[in-house]
Amino acid sequence: DTAVSQTPKYLVTQMGNDKSIKCEQNLGHDTMYWYKQDSKKFLKIMFSYNNKELIINETVPNRFSPKSPDKAHLNLHINSLELGDSAVYFCASSLNIGGYTFGSGTRLTVV
Amino acid sequence: AQRVTQPEKLLSVFKGAPVELKCNYSYSGSPELFWYVQYSRQRLQLLLRHISRESIKGFTADLNKGETSFHLKKPFAQEEDSAMYYCALRGTGGGNKLTFGTGTQLKVEL
């Protein structure tokens, strides 16, 4: 039933590790996004894909690599995790125009 | 460049009091404005968008192009309104990118 689902919900890992977060939407939306919410609750876009094509890539370190195998999935892979990567990562989707539907977030803690 | 400003980090009101959460934007074209709400440790949910001109949970917001504002209002605050509120802007280009303000934490006290 869930419209935009992310896994895992919580992720605790050590510095230097590589991890992935998965996102899937069943709304038939064309565009998917990754946003980062930091400890001050600021929300900043990281990436946007439209029909598997990267259309927005904000100034994100290249340790972050999104992958979209099809338009219903947008995964986020992070290499060599750093303490500053600790945040809540939200996936979202939308039609080409319109408001977003957000996932429930993945709380990443790097120790 | 598109920018959204929410000047208040925290707004505390008593139950039954009126609420106004401020939002100002900067954009050279015709933007679309949204309000999103995030209850404690939950996902962001769309509350309002200016083109639909509807009232959700008693909240309304009017786009004022002269003042470049999209303030969120409710005449009588309820305890369950306590949440984080984000104003967001989508410009006419840039792949449907939503730019969010820094958010205002609304606390409704009894």
Tab-separated table of C-alpha atoms in Angstrom:
chain	number	residue	atom	x	y	z
A	1	ASP	CA	0.000	0.000	0.000
A	2	THR	CA	2.835	2.360	0.855
A	3	ALA	CA	3.276	4.917	-1.908
A	4	VAL	CA	6.982	5.697	-1.423
A	5	SER	CA	8.935	3.189	0.612
A	6	GLN	CA	12.513	3.416	1.777
A	7	THR	CA	14.706	0.782	3.331
A	8	PRO	CA	16.238	0.609	5.780
A	9	LYS	CA	14.468	2.938	8.200
A	10	TYR	CA	17.538	3.119	10.451
A	11	LEU	CA	21.166	2.578	9.552
A	12	VAL	CA	24.086	2.737	11.974
A	13	THR	CA	27.507	2.172	10.506
A	14	GLN	CA	31.159	2.937	11.016
A	15	MET	CA	33.192	5.589	9.249
A	16	GLY	CA	34.726	4.380	6.047
A	17	ASN	CA	32.020	1.835	5.258
A	18	ASP	CA	29.951	1.746	2.071
A	19	LYS	CA	26.168	1.584	2.374
A	20	SER	CA	23.058	1.748	0.200
A	21	ILE	CA	19.559	3.046	0.774
A	22	LYS	CA	16.743	1.837	-1.437
A	23	CYS	CA	13.627	3.653	-2.556
A	24	GLU	CA	10.612	2.444	-4.473
A	25	GLN	CA	7.408	4.197	-5.489
A	26	ASN	CA	4.198	2.613	-6.750
A	27	LEU	CA	2.463	5.832	-7.789
A	28	GLY	CA	3.470	5.733	-11.430
A	29	HIS	CA	5.391	8.985	-10.983
A	30	ASP	CA	8.008	10.001	-13.521
A	31	THR	CA	10.427	11.784	-11.245
A	32	MET	CA	12.194	10.694	-8.075
A	33	TYR	CA	14.395	12.634	-5.681
A	34	TRP	CA	16.766	12.299	-2.766
A	35	TYR	CA	16.775	14.973	-0.076
A	36	LYS	CA	19.018	15.267	2.960
A	37	GLN	CA	17.658	16.603	6.270
A	38	ASP	CA	20.468	17.573	8.602
A	39	SER	CA	20.522	17.901	12.375
A	40	LYS	CA	19.102	21.431	12.149
A	41	LYS	CA	16.191	20.065	10.096
A	42	PHE	CA	17.346	21.825	6.917
A	43	LEU	CA	16.118	20.037	3.794
A	44	LYS	CA	18.338	20.108	0.755
A	45	ILE	CA	17.919	18.377	-2.569
A	46	MET	CA	20.689	16.030	-3.597
A	47	PHE	CA	19.532	14.336	-6.801
A	48	SER	CA	16.592	14.073	-9.119
A	49	TYR	CA	15.892	11.460	-11.775
A	50	ASN	CA	13.243	11.565	-14.471
A	51	ASN	CA	12.524	8.267	-16.197
A	52	LYS	CA	15.913	6.892	-15.157
A	53	GLU	CA	17.742	9.989	-16.365
A	54	LEU	CA	19.677	12.220	-13.954
A	55	ILE	CA	18.328	15.749	-14.186
A	56	ILE	CA	19.430	17.403	-10.950
A	57	ASN	CA	22.759	16.850	-9.265
A	58	GLU	CA	23.389	19.416	-6.582
A	59	THR	CA	26.835	19.956	-5.086
A	60	VAL	CA	27.022	16.557	-3.489
A	61	PRO	CA	30.361	14.755	-2.925
A	62	ASN	CA	30.980	12.084	-5.536
A	63	ARG	CA	31.006	9.521	-2.738
A	64	PHE	CA	27.237	9.672	-3.219
A	65	SER	CA	26.044	7.834	-6.303
A	66	PRO	CA	22.378	7.471	-7.197
A	67	LYS	CA	21.174	4.630	-9.365
A	68	SER	CA	17.810	4.311	-11.043
A	69	PRO	CA	17.254	0.882	-12.596
A	70	ASP	CA	13.732	1.872	-13.644
A	71	LYS	CA	11.443	4.806	-13.057
A	72	ALA	CA	9.926	3.228	-9.944
A	73	HIS	CA	13.255	2.873	-8.122
A	74	LEU	CA	15.966	5.278	-7.064
A	75	ASN	CA	18.704	3.927	-4.832
A	76	LEU	CA	21.455	5.879	-3.114
A	77	HIS	CA	24.876	4.391	-2.616
A	78	ILE	CA	27.366	6.100	-0.321
A	79	ASN	CA	31.068	5.231	-0.310
A	80	SER	CA	33.570	5.869	2.466
A	81	LEU	CA	31.019	7.186	4.934
A	82	GLU	CA	31.990	10.186	7.047
A	83	LEU	CA	30.634	11.505	10.349
A	84	GLY	CA	29.106	14.473	8.514
A	85	ASP	CA	26.947	12.144	6.442
A	86	SER	CA	24.802	11.463	9.503
A	87	ALA	CA	21.347	12.762	8.664
A	88	VAL	CA	17.879	11.682	7.655
A	89	TYR	CA	17.644	10.928	3.939
A	90	PHE	CA	14.255	11.295	2.317
A	91	CYS	CA	13.230	9.860	-0.993
A	92	ALA	CA	10.346	11.498	-2.841
A	93	SER	CA	8.517	11.201	-6.116
A	94	SER	CA	6.266	13.344	-8.259
A	95	LEU	CA	4.696	13.636	-11.655
A	96	ASN	CA	6.579	15.951	-14.015
A	97	ILE	CA	4.764	18.801	-12.351
A	98	GLY	CA	3.109	18.710	-8.975
A	99	GLY	CA	3.809	18.279	-5.313
A	100	TYR	CA	6.020	15.559	-3.948
A	101	THR	CA	5.115	12.393	-2.076
A	102	PHE	CA	7.806	11.625	0.466
A	103	GLY	CA	9.042	8.381	1.916
A	104	SER	CA	9.315	7.953	5.671
A	105	GLY	CA	13.045	8.632	5.712
A	106	THR	CA	16.214	6.715	6.522
A	107	ARG	CA	18.040	7.843	9.639
A	108	LEU	CA	21.741	7.308	8.956
A	109	THR	CA	24.142	7.473	11.881
A	110	VAL	CA	27.854	7.231	11.187
A	111	VAL	CA	29.976	6.403	14.233
B	1	ALA	CA	18.070	31.534	-8.207
B	2	GLN	CA	15.142	30.548	-6.054
B	3	ARG	CA	15.123	31.073	-2.315
B	4	VAL	CA	12.613	30.574	0.476
B	5	THR	CA	12.878	32.316	3.824
B	6	GLN	CA	11.084	31.293	6.992
B	7	PRO	CA	12.234	33.844	9.557
B	8	GLU	CA	10.967	32.036	12.645
B	9	LYS	CA	12.740	28.907	13.756
B	10	LEU	CA	10.246	28.332	16.571
B	11	LEU	CA	6.741	29.652	17.104
B	12	SER	CA	4.974	28.968	20.351
B	13	VAL	CA	1.253	29.735	20.776
B	14	PHE	CA	-1.481	28.777	23.183
B	15	LYS	CA	-4.301	26.462	22.174
B	16	GLY	CA	-7.102	28.459	20.601
B	17	ALA	CA	-4.863	31.356	19.621
B	18	PRO	CA	-4.392	32.390	15.974
B	19	VAL	CA	-1.342	31.116	14.139
B	20	GLU	CA	0.643	32.715	11.332
B	21	LEU	CA	3.753	31.036	9.981
B	22	LYS	CA	5.689	33.395	7.755
B	23	CYS	CA	7.185	32.540	4.405
B	24	ASN	CA	8.840	34.873	1.914
B	25	TYR	CA	10.323	33.860	-1.388
B	26	SER	CA	12.684	35.133	-4.014
B	27	TYR	CA	12.171	34.107	-7.629
B	28	SER	CA	12.168	36.076	-10.839
B	29	GLY	CA	9.388	34.158	-12.600
B	30	SER	CA	6.006	32.789	-11.537
B	31	PRO	CA	6.607	30.238	-8.810
B	32	GLU	CA	4.363	27.613	-7.349
B	33	LEU	CA	4.290	27.632	-3.551
B	34	PHE	CA	3.614	24.792	-1.137
B	35	TRP	CA	3.397	24.159	2.573
B	36	TYR	CA	4.567	20.806	3.920
B	37	VAL	CA	4.134	19.533	7.485
B	38	GLN	CA	6.317	17.046	9.341
B	39	TYR	CA	4.960	15.587	12.579
B	40	SER	CA	7.497	14.260	15.023
B	41	ARG	CA	9.814	11.764	13.307
B	42	GLN	CA	7.422	11.212	10.415
B	43	ARG	CA	7.520	11.844	6.702
B	44	LEU	CA	6.797	15.217	5.185
B	45	GLN	CA	3.215	15.559	4.021
B	46	LEU	CA	1.808	18.078	1.602
B	47	LEU	CA	-0.462	20.475	3.465
B	48	LEU	CA	-1.326	23.129	0.888
B	49	ARG	CA	-0.419	24.307	-2.574
B	50	HIS	CA	-1.286	27.813	-3.654
B	51	ILE	CA	-2.929	26.886	-6.943
B	52	SER	CA	-5.595	24.773	-5.260
B	53	ARG	CA	-6.667	27.520	-2.856
B	54	GLU	CA	-8.129	25.033	-0.401
B	55	SER	CA	-8.204	24.832	3.370
B	56	ILE	CA	-6.672	21.750	4.965
B	57	LYS	CA	-7.028	21.082	8.702
B	58	GLY	CA	-8.197	24.668	9.055
B	59	PHE	CA	-5.012	26.105	7.521
B	60	THR	CA	-5.040	28.569	4.637
B	61	ALA	CA	-2.330	30.377	2.726
B	62	ASP	CA	-2.592	33.141	0.160
B	63	LEU	CA	0.093	33.952	-2.346
B	64	ASN	CA	0.904	37.667	-2.245
B	65	LYS	CA	3.032	38.401	-5.292
B	66	GLY	CA	3.519	42.042	-4.330
B	67	GLU	CA	5.068	41.106	-0.996
B	68	THR	CA	6.479	37.789	-2.323
B	69	SER	CA	4.917	36.018	0.635
B	70	PHE	CA	2.933	32.855	1.244
B	71	HIS	CA	2.134	32.944	4.945
B	72	LEU	CA	0.302	30.012	6.544
B	73	LYS	CA	-2.596	30.887	8.828
B	74	LYS	CA	-5.028	29.192	11.134
B	75	PRO	CA	-7.550	31.076	13.273
B	76	PHE	CA	-7.515	28.714	16.261
B	77	ALA	CA	-4.509	26.517	17.017
B	78	GLN	CA	-5.024	22.935	18.191
B	79	GLU	CA	-2.583	20.828	20.145
B	80	GLU	CA	-2.287	18.378	17.248
B	81	ASP	CA	-0.971	21.196	15.026
B	82	SER	CA	2.370	21.003	16.832
B	83	ALA	CA	4.827	20.027	14.095
B	84	MET	CA	7.552	21.312	11.791
B	85	TYR	CA	6.232	23.347	8.864
B	86	TYR	CA	8.168	23.898	5.664
B	87	CYS	CA	7.394	26.386	2.951
B	88	ALA	CA	8.602	25.314	-0.506
B	89	LEU	CA	8.875	26.851	-3.954
B	90	ARG	CA	8.975	25.309	-7.385
B	91	GLY	CA	10.175	27.451	-10.244
B	92	THR	CA	9.269	27.065	-13.886
B	93	GLY	CA	12.535	25.376	-14.856
B	94	GLY	CA	15.003	23.045	-13.193
B	95	GLY	CA	13.290	19.689	-13.341
B	96	ASN	CA	10.445	20.206	-10.845
B	97	LYS	CA	12.939	20.993	-8.101
B	98	LEU	CA	11.387	22.068	-4.809
B	99	THR	CA	13.423	24.505	-2.760
B	100	PHE	CA	12.511	24.371	0.916
B	101	GLY	CA	12.728	27.011	3.591
B	102	THR	CA	14.535	26.239	6.814
B	103	GLY	CA	11.302	25.294	8.547
B	104	THR	CA	9.362	26.631	11.520
B	105	GLN	CA	8.678	24.456	14.536
B	106	LEU	CA	5.161	25.201	15.768
B	107	LYS	CA	4.461	24.386	19.389
B	108	VAL	CA	0.896	24.661	20.625
B	109	GLU	CA	0.702	24.857	24.393
B	110	LEU	CA	-2.290	24.101	26.569
